[in-house]
């Protein structure tokens, strides 16, 4: 099933990371009482377990893994917790301002990739993901 499910999850994960929104169904949980002590007729002998969406857990584990092992490039801001295009722009402006006050030249090269993921060597990407434990 992986060949059929993974492309769909990839799209959902990418949109979720890009927009910063989690699908509303992922926020729901089924709470189930789990027996933990001797007297089954007493409510206090049960503890609640929240059964949440597996897809949300997978995405969360991937993001935690990349944070824990510093896998992502430090200057990458997009798709990262507590970073955004705005924080990258603020750092960029701060760098330029500092260079101006230090009377240093700043050269800027901007390149836009159209359909960048389509141009990636997927076998190399797969190897790299395996290397990082994903």
mmCIF file of N, CA and C in Angstrom:
data_model
loop_
_atom_site.group_PDB
_atom_site.id
_atom_site.type_symbol
_atom_site.label_atom_id
_atom_site.label_comp_id
_atom_site.label_asym_id
_atom_site.label_seq_id
_atom_site.Cartn_x
_atom_site.Cartn_y
_atom_site.Cartn_z
ATOM 1 N N UNK A 1 0.808 -1.207 0.000
ATOM 2 C CA UNK A 1 0.000 0.000 0.000
ATOM 3 C C UNK A 1 0.849 1.268 0.000
ATOM 4 N N UNK A 2 2.128 1.150 0.422
ATOM 5 C CA UNK A 2 2.978 2.336 0.536
ATOM 6 C C UNK A 2 3.063 3.116 -0.769
ATOM 7 N N UNK A 3 3.156 2.402 -1.895
ATOM 8 C CA UNK A 3 3.259 3.084 -3.190
ATOM 9 C C UNK A 3 2.008 3.888 -3.530
ATOM 10 N N UNK A 4 0.874 3.483 -2.986
ATOM 11 C CA UNK A 4 -0.380 4.185 -3.267
ATOM 12 C C UNK A 4 -0.652 5.295 -2.241
ATOM 13 N N UNK A 5 -0.275 5.055 -0.995
ATOM 14 C CA UNK A 5 -0.592 5.994 0.088
ATOM 15 C C UNK A 5 0.439 7.113 0.202
ATOM 16 N N UNK A 6 1.722 6.793 0.013
ATOM 17 C CA UNK A 6 2.761 7.799 0.246
ATOM 18 C C UNK A 6 2.645 9.050 -0.623
ATOM 19 N N UNK A 7 2.291 8.960 -1.922
ATOM 20 C CA UNK A 7 2.142 10.212 -2.688
ATOM 21 C C UNK A 7 1.036 11.110 -2.131
ATOM 22 N N UNK A 8 -0.036 10.496 -1.669
ATOM 23 C CA UNK A 8 -1.142 11.274 -1.106
ATOM 24 C C UNK A 8 -0.715 11.923 0.205
ATOM 25 N N UNK A 9 -0.053 11.137 1.070
ATOM 26 C CA UNK A 9 0.430 11.698 2.344
ATOM 27 C C UNK A 9 1.448 12.801 2.100
ATOM 28 N N UNK A 10 2.291 12.634 1.089
ATOM 29 C CA UNK A 10 3.287 13.658 0.769
ATOM 30 C C UNK A 10 2.613 14.988 0.449
ATOM 31 N N UNK A 11 1.549 14.939 -0.343
ATOM 32 C CA UNK A 11 0.812 16.164 -0.693
ATOM 33 C C UNK A 11 0.188 16.776 0.561
ATOM 34 N N UNK A 12 -0.456 15.941 1.377
ATOM 35 C CA UNK A 12 -1.115 16.443 2.591
ATOM 36 C C UNK A 12 -0.083 17.015 3.553
ATOM 37 N N UNK A 13 1.032 16.294 3.778
ATOM 38 C CA UNK A 13 2.085 16.773 4.680
ATOM 39 C C UNK A 13 2.663 18.091 4.181
ATOM 40 N N UNK A 14 2.947 18.171 2.878
ATOM 41 C CA UNK A 14 3.517 19.400 2.307
ATOM 42 C C UNK A 14 2.588 20.583 2.492
ATOM 43 N N UNK A 15 1.310 20.388 2.200
ATOM 44 C CA UNK A 15 0.340 21.480 2.375
ATOM 45 C C UNK A 15 0.220 21.877 3.844
ATOM 46 N N UNK A 16 0.230 20.890 4.719
ATOM 47 C CA UNK A 16 0.120 21.168 6.149
ATOM 48 C C UNK A 16 1.318 21.983 6.635
ATOM 49 N N UNK A 17 2.511 21.573 6.219
ATOM 50 C CA UNK A 17 3.730 22.291 6.632
ATOM 51 C C UNK A 17 3.769 23.679 6.005
ATOM 52 N N UNK A 18 3.414 23.756 4.728
ATOM 53 C CA UNK A 18 3.464 25.035 4.009
ATOM 54 C C UNK A 18 2.490 26.059 4.585
ATOM 55 N N UNK A 19 1.281 25.614 4.902
ATOM 56 C CA UNK A 19 0.263 26.556 5.382
ATOM 57 C C UNK A 19 0.277 26.707 6.902
ATOM 58 N N UNK A 20 0.910 25.752 7.588
ATOM 59 C CA UNK A 20 0.905 25.789 9.055
ATOM 60 C C UNK A 20 -0.412 25.323 9.643
ATOM 61 N N UNK A 21 -1.237 24.689 8.817
ATOM 62 C CA UNK A 21 -2.538 24.202 9.273
ATOM 63 C C UNK A 21 -2.570 22.680 9.259
ATOM 64 N N UNK A 22 -3.230 22.132 10.253
ATOM 65 C CA UNK A 22 -3.423 20.696 10.338
ATOM 66 C C UNK A 22 -4.876 20.423 9.961
ATOM 67 N N UNK A 23 -5.121 19.396 9.131
ATOM 68 C CA UNK A 23 -6.515 19.071 8.801
ATOM 69 C C UNK A 23 -7.353 18.878 10.072
ATOM 70 N N UNK A 24 -8.562 19.413 10.058
ATOM 71 C CA UNK A 24 -9.399 19.392 11.266
ATOM 72 C C UNK A 24 -9.653 17.975 11.784
ATOM 73 N N UNK A 25 -9.746 16.993 10.880
ATOM 74 C CA UNK A 25 -9.957 15.609 11.313
ATOM 75 C C UNK A 25 -8.782 15.087 12.135
ATOM 76 N N UNK A 26 -7.585 15.618 11.889
ATOM 77 C CA UNK A 26 -6.395 15.175 12.614
ATOM 78 C C UNK A 26 -6.411 15.648 14.062
ATOM 79 N N UNK A 27 -7.198 16.674 14.339
ATOM 80 C CA UNK A 27 -7.247 17.232 15.694
ATOM 81 C C UNK A 27 -8.224 16.481 16.592
ATOM 82 N N UNK A 28 -9.017 15.617 15.999
ATOM 83 C CA UNK A 28 -10.010 14.872 16.764
ATOM 84 C C UNK A 28 -9.383 13.620 17.360
ATOM 85 N N UNK A 29 -9.925 13.191 18.501
ATOM 86 C CA UNK A 29 -9.435 11.971 19.143
ATOM 87 C C UNK A 29 -10.615 11.176 19.675
ATOM 88 N N UNK A 30 -10.510 9.877 19.602
ATOM 89 C CA UNK A 30 -11.473 8.995 20.247
ATOM 90 C C UNK A 30 -10.884 8.626 21.602
ATOM 91 N N UNK A 31 -11.607 8.956 22.649
ATOM 92 C CA UNK A 31 -11.132 8.660 23.994
ATOM 93 C C UNK A 31 -11.730 7.322 24.422
ATOM 94 N N UNK A 32 -10.840 6.446 24.854
ATOM 95 C CA UNK A 32 -11.262 5.107 25.235
ATOM 96 C C UNK A 32 -10.772 4.808 26.651
ATOM 97 N N UNK A 33 -11.641 4.291 27.528
ATOM 98 C CA UNK A 33 -11.202 3.963 28.888
ATOM 99 C C UNK A 33 -10.413 2.647 28.891
ATOM 100 N N UNK A 34 -9.262 2.660 29.544
ATOM 101 C CA UNK A 34 -8.440 1.458 29.644
ATOM 102 C C UNK A 34 -8.351 1.053 31.106
ATOM 103 N N UNK A 35 -8.686 -0.200 31.370
ATOM 104 C CA UNK A 35 -8.698 -0.740 32.732
ATOM 105 C C UNK A 35 -7.276 -0.797 33.277
ATOM 106 N N UNK A 36 -7.084 -0.361 34.567
ATOM 107 C CA UNK A 36 -5.750 -0.367 35.143
ATOM 108 C C UNK A 36 -5.665 -1.003 36.530
ATOM 109 N N UNK A 37 -6.779 -1.191 37.245
ATOM 110 C CA UNK A 37 -6.728 -1.728 38.610
ATOM 111 C C UNK A 37 -7.737 -2.846 38.829
ATOM 112 N N UNK A 38 -7.807 -3.298 40.042
ATOM 113 C CA UNK A 38 -8.546 -4.502 40.420
ATOM 114 C C UNK A 38 -10.054 -4.417 40.220
ATOM 115 N N UNK A 39 -10.710 -3.447 40.794
ATOM 116 C CA UNK A 39 -12.180 -3.398 40.810
ATOM 117 C C UNK A 39 -12.709 -2.732 39.537
ATOM 118 N N UNK A 40 -13.209 -3.552 38.631
ATOM 119 C CA UNK A 40 -13.636 -3.070 37.316
ATOM 120 C C UNK A 40 -14.885 -2.195 37.373
ATOM 121 N N UNK A 41 -15.652 -2.271 38.425
ATOM 122 C CA UNK A 41 -16.894 -1.501 38.505
ATOM 123 C C UNK A 41 -16.659 -0.047 38.925
ATOM 124 N N UNK A 42 -15.426 0.321 39.361
ATOM 125 C CA UNK A 42 -15.130 1.700 39.788
ATOM 126 C C UNK A 42 -14.509 2.486 38.630
ATOM 127 N N UNK A 43 -15.070 3.666 38.386
ATOM 128 C CA UNK A 43 -14.591 4.511 37.286
ATOM 129 C C UNK A 43 -13.141 4.939 37.475
ATOM 130 N N UNK A 44 -12.699 5.139 38.721
ATOM 131 C CA UNK A 44 -11.327 5.608 38.956
ATOM 132 C C UNK A 44 -10.278 4.544 38.629
ATOM 133 N N UNK A 45 -10.717 3.315 38.359
ATOM 134 C CA UNK A 45 -9.777 2.255 37.994
ATOM 135 C C UNK A 45 -9.547 2.173 36.477
ATOM 136 N N UNK A 46 -9.978 3.198 35.783
ATOM 137 C CA UNK A 46 -9.772 3.280 34.336
ATOM 138 C C UNK A 46 -9.036 4.579 34.033
ATOM 139 N N UNK A 47 -8.217 4.527 33.023
ATOM 140 C CA UNK A 47 -7.563 5.772 32.589
ATOM 141 C C UNK A 47 -7.932 6.023 31.131
ATOM 142 N N UNK A 48 -8.105 7.306 30.780
ATOM 143 C CA UNK A 48 -8.493 7.616 29.400
ATOM 144 C C UNK A 48 -7.284 7.568 28.460
ATOM 145 N N UNK A 49 -7.471 6.991 27.320
ATOM 146 C CA UNK A 49 -6.457 6.964 26.275
ATOM 147 C C UNK A 49 -7.050 7.661 25.056
ATOM 148 N N UNK A 50 -6.303 8.622 24.518
ATOM 149 C CA UNK A 50 -6.758 9.332 23.319
ATOM 150 C C UNK A 50 -6.176 8.663 22.084
ATOM 151 N N UNK A 51 -7.050 8.193 21.237
ATOM 152 C CA UNK A 51 -6.629 7.590 19.975
ATOM 153 C C UNK A 51 -6.717 8.673 18.902
ATOM 154 N N UNK A 52 -5.557 9.124 18.452
ATOM 155 C CA UNK A 52 -5.506 10.222 17.490
ATOM 156 C C UNK A 52 -5.097 9.711 16.112
ATOM 157 N N UNK A 53 -5.144 10.590 15.150
ATOM 158 C CA UNK A 53 -4.877 10.271 13.748
ATOM 159 C C UNK A 53 -3.418 9.827 13.543
ATOM 160 N N UNK A 54 -3.247 8.696 12.897
ATOM 161 C CA UNK A 54 -1.911 8.153 12.614
ATOM 162 C C UNK A 54 -1.121 9.097 11.711
ATOM 163 N N UNK A 55 -1.770 9.692 10.718
ATOM 164 C CA UNK A 55 -1.077 10.602 9.799
ATOM 165 C C UNK A 55 -0.466 11.777 10.545
ATOM 166 N N UNK A 56 -1.210 12.309 11.496
ATOM 167 C CA UNK A 56 -0.708 13.430 12.287
ATOM 168 C C UNK A 56 0.501 12.998 13.120
ATOM 169 N N UNK A 57 0.435 11.794 13.672
ATOM 170 C CA UNK A 57 1.560 11.272 14.465
ATOM 171 C C UNK A 57 2.800 11.091 13.591
ATOM 172 N N UNK A 58 2.614 10.592 12.380
ATOM 173 C CA UNK A 58 3.750 10.390 11.473
ATOM 174 C C UNK A 58 4.412 11.727 11.145
ATOM 175 N N UNK A 59 3.609 12.721 10.760
ATOM 176 C CA UNK A 59 4.150 14.040 10.433
ATOM 177 C C UNK A 59 4.866 14.634 11.631
ATOM 178 N N UNK A 60 4.284 14.509 12.805
ATOM 179 C CA UNK A 60 4.888 15.031 14.018
ATOM 180 C C UNK A 60 6.231 14.358 14.300
ATOM 181 N N UNK A 61 6.293 13.045 14.115
ATOM 182 C CA UNK A 61 7.555 12.325 14.340
ATOM 183 C C UNK A 61 8.630 12.742 13.340
ATOM 184 N N UNK A 62 8.243 12.948 12.090
ATOM 185 C CA UNK A 62 9.207 13.388 11.078
ATOM 186 C C UNK A 62 9.766 14.757 11.445
ATOM 187 N N UNK A 63 8.885 15.694 11.809
ATOM 188 C CA UNK A 63 9.343 17.044 12.158
ATOM 189 C C UNK A 63 10.212 17.025 13.415
ATOM 190 N N UNK A 64 9.818 16.246 14.428
ATOM 191 C CA UNK A 64 10.631 16.136 15.643
ATOM 192 C C UNK A 64 11.990 15.523 15.349
ATOM 193 N N UNK A 65 12.007 14.550 14.461
ATOM 194 C CA UNK A 65 13.258 13.889 14.078
ATOM 195 C C UNK A 65 14.214 14.883 13.417
ATOM 196 N N UNK A 66 13.691 15.684 12.489
ATOM 197 C CA UNK A 66 14.554 16.661 11.805
ATOM 198 C C UNK A 66 15.075 17.715 12.776
ATOM 199 N N UNK A 67 14.260 18.102 13.764
ATOM 200 C CA UNK A 67 14.710 19.065 14.778
ATOM 201 C C UNK A 67 15.750 18.447 15.706
ATOM 202 N N UNK A 68 15.463 17.247 16.195
ATOM 203 C CA UNK A 68 16.330 16.585 17.177
ATOM 204 C C UNK A 68 17.736 16.359 16.630
ATOM 205 N N UNK A 69 17.830 15.974 15.371
ATOM 206 C CA UNK A 69 19.126 15.631 14.788
ATOM 207 C C UNK A 69 19.697 16.726 13.886
ATOM 208 N N UNK A 70 19.127 17.935 13.957
ATOM 209 C CA UNK A 70 19.610 19.076 13.158
ATOM 210 C C UNK A 70 19.829 18.695 11.702
ATOM 211 N N UNK A 71 18.843 18.059 11.110
ATOM 212 C CA UNK A 71 18.958 17.584 9.731
ATOM 213 C C UNK A 71 18.808 18.734 8.736
ATOM 214 N N UNK A 72 17.929 19.657 9.034
ATOM 215 C CA UNK A 72 17.670 20.749 8.096
ATOM 216 C C UNK A 72 18.762 21.812 8.186
ATOM 217 N N UNK A 73 19.034 22.434 7.057
ATOM 218 C CA UNK A 73 20.034 23.492 6.961
ATOM 219 C C UNK A 73 19.650 24.633 7.907
ATOM 220 N N UNK A 74 20.592 25.125 8.715
ATOM 221 C CA UNK A 74 20.253 26.137 9.730
ATOM 222 C C UNK A 74 19.614 27.412 9.182
ATOM 223 N N UNK A 75 19.943 27.777 7.943
ATOM 224 C CA UNK A 75 19.381 29.002 7.381
ATOM 225 C C UNK A 75 18.019 28.788 6.721
ATOM 226 N N UNK A 76 17.547 27.554 6.712
ATOM 227 C CA UNK A 76 16.220 27.291 6.154
ATOM 228 C C UNK A 76 15.166 27.727 7.160
ATOM 229 N N UNK A 77 14.256 28.561 6.721
ATOM 230 C CA UNK A 77 13.216 29.058 7.612
ATOM 231 C C UNK A 77 11.856 28.455 7.295
ATOM 232 N N UNK A 78 11.556 28.284 6.034
ATOM 233 C CA UNK A 78 10.237 27.791 5.652
ATOM 234 C C UNK A 78 10.055 26.347 6.088
ATOM 235 N N UNK A 79 8.849 25.988 6.475
ATOM 236 C CA UNK A 79 8.469 24.637 6.884
ATOM 237 C C UNK A 79 9.153 24.202 8.177
ATOM 238 N N UNK A 80 9.503 25.160 9.036
ATOM 239 C CA UNK A 80 10.155 24.812 10.293
ATOM 240 C C UNK A 80 9.426 25.469 11.444
ATOM 241 N N UNK A 81 9.453 24.802 12.582
ATOM 242 C CA UNK A 81 8.797 25.286 13.788
ATOM 243 C C UNK A 81 9.439 26.607 14.219
ATOM 244 N N UNK A 82 8.629 27.583 14.515
ATOM 245 C CA UNK A 82 9.027 28.913 14.980
ATOM 246 C C UNK A 82 9.913 29.655 13.978
ATOM 247 N N UNK A 83 9.799 29.297 12.723
ATOM 248 C CA UNK A 83 10.484 30.023 11.655
ATOM 249 C C UNK A 83 9.496 30.177 10.514
ATOM 250 N N UNK A 84 9.742 31.173 9.672
ATOM 251 C CA UNK A 84 8.834 31.423 8.557
ATOM 252 C C UNK A 84 9.552 32.257 7.517
ATOM 253 N N UNK A 85 8.851 32.547 6.434
ATOM 254 C CA UNK A 85 9.411 33.453 5.425
ATOM 255 C C UNK A 85 9.684 34.819 6.044
ATOM 256 N N UNK A 86 8.826 35.204 6.996
ATOM 257 C CA UNK A 86 8.986 36.506 7.655
ATOM 258 C C UNK A 86 10.261 36.546 8.505
ATOM 259 N N UNK A 87 10.544 35.462 9.245
ATOM 260 C CA UNK A 87 11.764 35.465 10.073
ATOM 261 C C UNK A 87 13.002 35.461 9.185
ATOM 262 N N UNK A 88 12.916 34.798 8.045
ATOM 263 C CA UNK A 88 14.052 34.811 7.124
ATOM 264 C C UNK A 88 14.261 36.212 6.560
ATOM 265 N N UNK A 89 13.175 36.882 6.218
ATOM 266 C CA UNK A 89 13.278 38.246 5.703
ATOM 267 C C UNK A 89 13.867 39.181 6.754
ATOM 268 N N UNK A 90 13.452 39.038 8.000
ATOM 269 C CA UNK A 90 13.997 39.868 9.077
ATOM 270 C C UNK A 90 15.506 39.651 9.248
ATOM 271 N N UNK A 91 15.946 38.406 9.200
ATOM 272 C CA UNK A 91 17.387 38.131 9.294
ATOM 273 C C UNK A 91 18.132 38.712 8.100
ATOM 274 N N UNK A 92 17.535 38.614 6.926
ATOM 275 C CA UNK A 92 18.139 39.145 5.714
ATOM 276 C C UNK A 92 18.324 40.663 5.819
ATOM 277 N N UNK A 93 17.266 41.348 6.245
ATOM 278 C CA UNK A 93 17.333 42.809 6.408
ATOM 279 C C UNK A 93 18.372 43.174 7.473
ATOM 280 N N UNK A 94 18.418 42.396 8.549
ATOM 281 C CA UNK A 94 19.403 42.635 9.609
ATOM 282 C C UNK A 94 20.833 42.476 9.083
ATOM 283 N N UNK A 95 21.069 41.454 8.255
ATOM 284 C CA UNK A 95 22.400 41.248 7.661
ATOM 285 C C UNK A 95 22.790 42.415 6.765
ATOM 286 N N UNK A 96 21.843 42.861 5.936
ATOM 287 C CA UNK A 96 22.140 43.983 5.035
ATOM 288 C C UNK A 96 22.416 45.251 5.836
ATOM 289 N N UNK A 97 21.600 45.497 6.855
ATOM 290 C CA UNK A 97 21.782 46.687 7.692
ATOM 291 C C UNK A 97 23.136 46.663 8.383
ATOM 292 N N UNK A 98 23.519 45.517 8.898
ATOM 293 C CA UNK A 98 24.826 45.393 9.570
ATOM 294 C C UNK A 98 25.956 45.637 8.577
ATOM 295 N N UNK A 99 25.835 45.043 7.381
ATOM 296 C CA UNK A 99 26.866 45.259 6.361
ATOM 297 C C UNK A 99 26.962 46.728 5.961
ATOM 298 N N UNK A 100 25.821 47.392 5.871
ATOM 299 C CA UNK A 100 25.838 48.814 5.518
ATOM 300 C C UNK A 100 26.537 49.630 6.601
ATOM 301 N N UNK A 101 26.232 49.347 7.851
ATOM 302 C CA UNK A 101 26.863 50.108 8.936
ATOM 303 C C UNK A 101 28.356 49.787 9.048
ATOM 304 N N UNK A 102 28.747 48.568 8.647
ATOM 305 C CA UNK A 102 30.168 48.191 8.653
ATOM 306 C C UNK A 102 30.858 48.570 7.346
ATOM 307 N N UNK A 103 30.104 49.259 6.453
ATOM 308 C CA UNK A 103 30.602 49.678 5.139
ATOM 309 C C UNK A 103 31.118 48.492 4.324
ATOM 310 N N UNK A 104 30.348 47.391 4.368
ATOM 311 C CA UNK A 104 30.675 46.195 3.592
ATOM 312 C C UNK A 104 29.705 46.068 2.429
ATOM 313 N N UNK A 105 30.208 45.501 1.354
ATOM 314 C CA UNK A 105 29.384 45.276 0.173
ATOM 315 C C UNK A 105 28.520 44.039 0.397
ATOM 316 N N UNK A 106 27.285 44.078 -0.099
ATOM 317 C CA UNK A 106 26.392 42.925 -0.052
ATOM 318 C C UNK A 106 25.974 42.582 -1.470
ATOM 319 N N UNK A 107 26.305 41.384 -1.892
ATOM 320 C CA UNK A 107 25.881 40.903 -3.206
ATOM 321 C C UNK A 107 24.743 39.917 -2.987
ATOM 322 N N UNK A 108 23.728 40.011 -3.821
ATOM 323 C CA UNK A 108 22.560 39.151 -3.675
ATOM 324 C C UNK A 108 22.297 38.449 -4.999
ATOM 325 N N UNK A 109 22.137 37.137 -4.932
ATOM 326 C CA UNK A 109 21.776 36.335 -6.090
ATOM 327 C C UNK A 109 20.459 35.653 -5.765
ATOM 328 N N UNK A 110 19.471 35.875 -6.612
ATOM 329 C CA UNK A 110 18.151 35.275 -6.394
ATOM 330 C C UNK A 110 17.883 34.315 -7.544
ATOM 331 N N UNK A 111 17.457 33.098 -7.168
ATOM 332 C CA UNK A 111 17.150 32.097 -8.184
ATOM 333 C C UNK A 111 15.833 31.435 -7.813
ATOM 334 N N UNK A 112 14.956 31.311 -8.775
ATOM 335 C CA UNK A 112 13.659 30.692 -8.549
ATOM 336 C C UNK A 112 13.619 29.377 -9.327
ATOM 337 N N UNK A 113 13.248 28.321 -8.628
ATOM 338 C CA UNK A 113 13.121 27.014 -9.270
ATOM 339 C C UNK A 113 11.650 26.739 -9.519
ATOM 340 N N UNK A 114 11.327 26.441 -10.762
ATOM 341 C CA UNK A 114 9.967 26.050 -11.101
ATOM 342 C C UNK A 114 9.878 24.536 -11.001
ATOM 343 N N UNK A 115 8.910 24.049 -10.233
ATOM 344 C CA UNK A 115 8.745 22.610 -10.030
ATOM 345 C C UNK A 115 10.054 21.972 -9.576
ATOM 346 N N UNK A 116 10.667 22.538 -8.534
ATOM 347 C CA UNK A 116 11.975 22.093 -8.063
ATOM 348 C C UNK A 116 11.981 20.618 -7.697
ATOM 349 N N UNK A 117 10.922 20.135 -7.074
ATOM 350 C CA UNK A 117 10.909 18.740 -6.643
ATOM 351 C C UNK A 117 10.974 17.788 -7.837
ATOM 352 N N UNK A 118 10.409 18.209 -8.976
ATOM 353 C CA UNK A 118 10.445 17.367 -10.177
ATOM 354 C C UNK A 118 11.864 17.232 -10.725
ATOM 355 N N UNK A 119 12.750 18.148 -10.376
ATOM 356 C CA UNK A 119 14.108 18.146 -10.897
ATOM 357 C C UNK A 119 15.094 17.435 -9.968
ATOM 358 N N UNK A 120 14.626 17.012 -8.787
ATOM 359 C CA UNK A 120 15.482 16.340 -7.813
ATOM 360 C C UNK A 120 15.701 14.893 -8.240
ATOM 361 N N UNK A 121 16.916 14.399 -8.033
ATOM 362 C CA UNK A 121 17.206 12.984 -8.278
ATOM 363 C C UNK A 121 16.554 12.198 -7.135
ATOM 364 N N UNK A 122 15.445 11.529 -7.425
ATOM 365 C CA UNK A 122 14.664 10.879 -6.373
ATOM 366 C C UNK A 122 15.399 9.730 -5.704
ATOM 367 N N UNK A 123 16.253 9.007 -6.438
ATOM 368 C CA UNK A 123 17.011 7.920 -5.807
ATOM 369 C C UNK A 123 18.007 8.498 -4.797
ATOM 370 N N UNK A 124 18.628 9.630 -5.123
ATOM 371 C CA UNK A 124 19.546 10.282 -4.183
ATOM 372 C C UNK A 124 18.790 10.823 -2.970
ATOM 373 N N UNK A 125 17.617 11.398 -3.212
ATOM 374 C CA UNK A 125 16.786 11.906 -2.120
ATOM 375 C C UNK A 125 16.380 10.766 -1.194
ATOM 376 N N UNK A 126 15.965 9.643 -1.758
ATOM 377 C CA UNK A 126 15.576 8.474 -0.965
ATOM 378 C C UNK A 126 16.751 7.992 -0.118
ATOM 379 N N UNK A 127 17.933 7.940 -0.712
ATOM 380 C CA UNK A 127 19.134 7.520 0.017
ATOM 381 C C UNK A 127 19.423 8.473 1.181
ATOM 382 N N UNK A 128 19.279 9.753 0.935
ATOM 383 C CA UNK A 128 19.535 10.760 1.971
ATOM 384 C C UNK A 128 18.526 10.643 3.113
ATOM 385 N N UNK A 129 17.249 10.426 2.781
ATOM 386 C CA UNK A 129 16.224 10.248 3.811
ATOM 387 C C UNK A 129 16.521 9.017 4.652
ATOM 388 N N UNK A 130 16.935 7.937 4.025
ATOM 389 C CA UNK A 130 17.312 6.731 4.767
ATOM 390 C C UNK A 130 18.487 7.015 5.697
ATOM 391 N N UNK A 131 19.473 7.761 5.184
ATOM 392 C CA UNK A 131 20.663 8.116 5.989
ATOM 393 C C UNK A 131 20.256 8.857 7.270
ATOM 394 N N UNK A 132 19.250 9.718 7.161
ATOM 395 C CA UNK A 132 18.806 10.506 8.316
ATOM 396 C C UNK A 132 17.764 9.778 9.161
ATOM 397 N N UNK A 133 17.475 8.532 8.806
ATOM 398 C CA UNK A 133 16.572 7.739 9.637
ATOM 399 C C UNK A 133 15.089 7.985 9.396
ATOM 400 N N UNK A 134 14.775 8.513 8.216
ATOM 401 C CA UNK A 134 13.367 8.764 7.883
ATOM 402 C C UNK A 134 12.926 7.713 6.879
#
